[in-house]
Short mmCIF file of C-alpha atoms in Angstrom, two decimals:
data_model
loop_
_atom_site.label_atom_id
_atom_site.label_comp_id
_atom_site.label_asym_id
_atom_site.label_seq_id
_atom_site.Cartn_x
_atom_site.Cartn_y
_atom_site.Cartn_z
CA MET A 192 95.56 134.59 104.58
CA GLU A 193 97.28 135.03 101.19
CA LEU A 194 97.09 131.31 99.32
CA THR A 195 100.25 130.74 97.50
CA HIS A 196 98.92 128.36 94.76
CA ILE A 197 96.03 131.12 93.90
CA ASN A 198 97.22 133.78 91.27
CA ILE A 199 94.94 137.17 91.09
CA GLN A 200 92.60 135.57 88.69
CA GLY A 201 91.92 133.29 91.78
CA ARG A 202 93.63 130.30 89.34
CA ALA A 203 95.80 127.78 89.95
CA LYS A 204 99.64 128.02 89.78
CA MET A 205 102.72 126.98 90.75
CA VAL A 206 104.54 128.87 93.69
CA ASN A 207 107.91 130.57 92.71
CA VAL A 208 110.40 129.54 95.46
CA GLU A 209 113.18 131.55 94.19
CA GLU A 210 113.97 133.63 97.00
CA LYS A 211 113.40 130.58 99.30
CA ALA A 212 116.83 129.31 100.87
CA ILE A 213 118.31 126.33 100.02
CA THR A 214 117.82 123.93 103.42
CA ILE A 215 117.93 119.90 104.38
CA ARG A 216 114.43 119.25 104.40
CA ARG A 217 113.30 115.22 105.08
CA ALA A 218 109.41 114.36 105.63
CA ILE A 219 108.02 110.75 106.66
CA GLY A 220 104.56 109.69 105.16
CA TYR A 221 102.68 106.74 106.38
CA SER A 222 99.98 104.98 105.52
CA GLU A 223 98.24 100.80 106.53
CA VAL A 224 97.23 98.32 104.17
CA VAL A 225 94.32 96.22 106.21
CA MET A 226 93.60 92.88 104.74
CA LYS A 227 92.55 89.19 105.35
CA LYS A 228 95.06 87.33 107.88
CA SER A 229 95.18 84.46 105.42
CA THR A 230 96.42 87.06 103.00
CA LEU A 231 98.97 88.43 105.27
CA ASP A 232 99.97 85.14 105.50
CA ARG A 233 101.20 84.15 102.23
CA ILE A 234 102.96 87.71 101.76
CA SER A 235 105.32 87.07 105.01
CA GLN A 236 105.44 83.46 103.26
CA GLY A 237 105.95 84.82 100.11
CA LEU A 238 103.19 82.82 98.18
CA ILE A 239 101.75 85.71 96.65
CA VAL A 240 101.43 84.33 92.57
CA LYS A 241 102.89 87.65 91.49
CA GLY A 242 105.77 87.80 93.28
CA ASP A 243 107.69 89.44 96.06
CA VAL A 244 104.91 92.51 97.16
CA LEU A 245 107.00 94.01 99.53
CA SER A 246 110.24 93.99 97.25
CA VAL A 247 107.89 95.20 94.27
CA ALA A 248 105.85 98.01 96.36
CA GLN A 249 109.53 99.42 98.03
CA VAL A 250 110.76 99.86 94.12
CA ALA A 251 107.34 101.15 93.05
CA GLY A 252 107.08 103.33 96.00
CA ILE A 253 110.73 104.96 95.26
CA ILE A 254 109.80 105.19 91.81
CA ALA A 255 106.40 106.91 92.53
CA CYS A 256 108.36 109.71 94.86
CA LYS A 257 111.23 110.66 92.12
CA ASN A 258 108.16 110.87 89.83
CA THR A 259 105.78 113.23 92.34
CA SER A 260 105.89 116.22 90.22
CA SER A 261 104.82 114.25 87.18
CA ILE A 262 101.02 112.92 88.59
CA ILE A 263 101.06 116.25 91.34
CA PRO A 264 100.15 119.07 89.03
CA MET A 265 101.59 121.93 90.96
CA CYS A 266 104.33 119.84 92.94
CA HIS A 267 107.91 121.36 91.31
CA PRO A 268 110.35 119.10 90.31
CA LEU A 269 113.05 117.71 92.76
CA MET A 270 116.44 116.37 93.24
CA ILE A 271 115.74 113.56 95.97
CA THR A 272 118.62 112.89 97.80
CA GLY A 273 117.02 110.07 99.34
CA CYS A 274 114.69 107.58 99.72
CA ASP A 275 113.76 104.90 102.03
CA ILE A 276 110.57 103.15 102.01
CA ASN A 277 110.35 100.12 105.20
CA PHE A 278 107.66 97.72 106.21
CA LYS A 279 106.00 96.12 109.38
CA LEU A 280 103.70 93.55 109.09
CA ASP A 281 101.47 93.94 111.93
CA PHE A 282 99.64 91.03 112.33
CA GLU A 283 97.25 91.21 115.12
CA SER A 284 95.54 94.00 113.36
CA SER A 285 96.62 92.23 109.81
CA LYS A 286 97.97 95.22 108.71
CA VAL A 287 100.87 96.25 106.33
CA CYS A 288 102.29 99.66 108.11
CA ILE A 289 104.71 101.48 105.62
CA THR A 290 106.96 103.93 106.21
CA SER A 291 108.50 106.19 104.12
CA THR A 292 111.58 108.12 104.99
CA VAL A 293 112.51 111.23 101.60
CA SER A 294 115.24 114.16 101.96
CA THR A 295 116.57 116.92 99.90
CA GLU A 296 118.53 119.83 100.33
CA GLY A 297 116.13 122.43 98.41
CA LYS A 298 114.19 125.71 98.28
CA THR A 299 111.09 123.18 98.31
CA GLY A 300 109.58 120.45 101.09
CA VAL A 301 109.69 116.66 100.41
CA GLU A 302 106.04 116.30 102.05
CA MET A 303 104.07 115.04 98.92
CA GLU A 304 107.31 112.96 97.51
CA ALA A 305 106.67 111.35 101.65
CA LEU A 306 102.85 111.17 100.67
CA THR A 307 103.06 109.39 97.40
CA ALA A 308 106.18 106.46 98.13
CA VAL A 309 103.47 105.13 100.68
CA SER A 310 100.53 106.16 98.52
CA VAL A 311 101.83 103.63 95.27
CA ALA A 312 103.69 101.04 97.41
CA ALA A 313 100.22 100.54 99.12
CA LEU A 314 98.58 100.47 95.77
CA THR A 315 101.09 98.43 94.73
CA ILE A 316 100.22 95.93 97.89
CA TYR A 317 96.67 96.21 96.70
CA ASP A 318 96.85 95.01 93.01
CA MET A 319 99.12 92.04 93.74
CA CYS A 320 97.09 91.04 96.49
CA LYS A 321 93.70 91.65 95.33
CA ALA A 322 93.40 88.67 92.87
CA ILE A 323 92.91 86.33 97.10
CA ASP A 324 92.03 89.33 98.94
CA LYS A 325 88.66 91.57 97.72
CA GLU A 326 88.41 93.80 100.92
CA ILE A 327 92.19 94.84 101.21
CA SER A 328 92.08 98.45 102.05
CA ILE A 329 94.05 102.04 102.36
CA ASN A 330 93.82 103.65 105.57
CA ASN A 331 96.18 106.67 107.35
CA THR A 332 97.81 107.77 104.75
CA ILE A 333 99.31 110.60 106.72
CA LEU A 334 102.13 112.84 107.45
CA LEU A 335 104.41 111.74 110.53
CA LYS A 336 106.75 114.59 110.72
CA LYS A 337 108.62 117.05 108.27
CA THR A 338 112.05 119.32 108.46
CA GLY A 339 114.07 121.87 107.14
CA GLY A 340 112.58 125.09 105.00
CA LYS A 341 111.21 128.30 106.43
CA SER A 342 108.36 126.24 108.32
CA GLY A 343 110.33 124.35 110.09
CA THR A 344 109.73 121.14 111.94
CA TYR A 345 106.08 119.42 112.34
CA GLU A 346 105.63 115.93 114.10
CA ARG A 347 102.06 114.77 114.37
CA SER A 348 100.98 114.43 117.72
#
């Protein structure tokens, strides 16, 4: 199998996508931030001293999505046509579940943008709550689904 990110000298390269078809591409990323119950309660009640945790995390995730190619070396700069981040507070498991849905119309997919969005949103939650909860963990950062392009649809089972 030929690796598309490796040049003839065996070094990393950015894949050439000029021959690829322009299609609508979407990806859904997911991550979880596990914390103490008291921390989750404070987030839900708006009692975190640094401010509205989920609003700040949402904006941070969107900014990260739009700037993925600046921090992931082999990603192409993309015109993102949509980025939505949603949070679910799971009080039973004491975690915040984060989902990002990212779309573009282009020659390469937005999987990395979706994963970067949830990762930075999760890191922002950590940053805003670390003073009251040193045990916070970020888990299960995964691609749930992607559509478009030559390889078609992938959905995590």
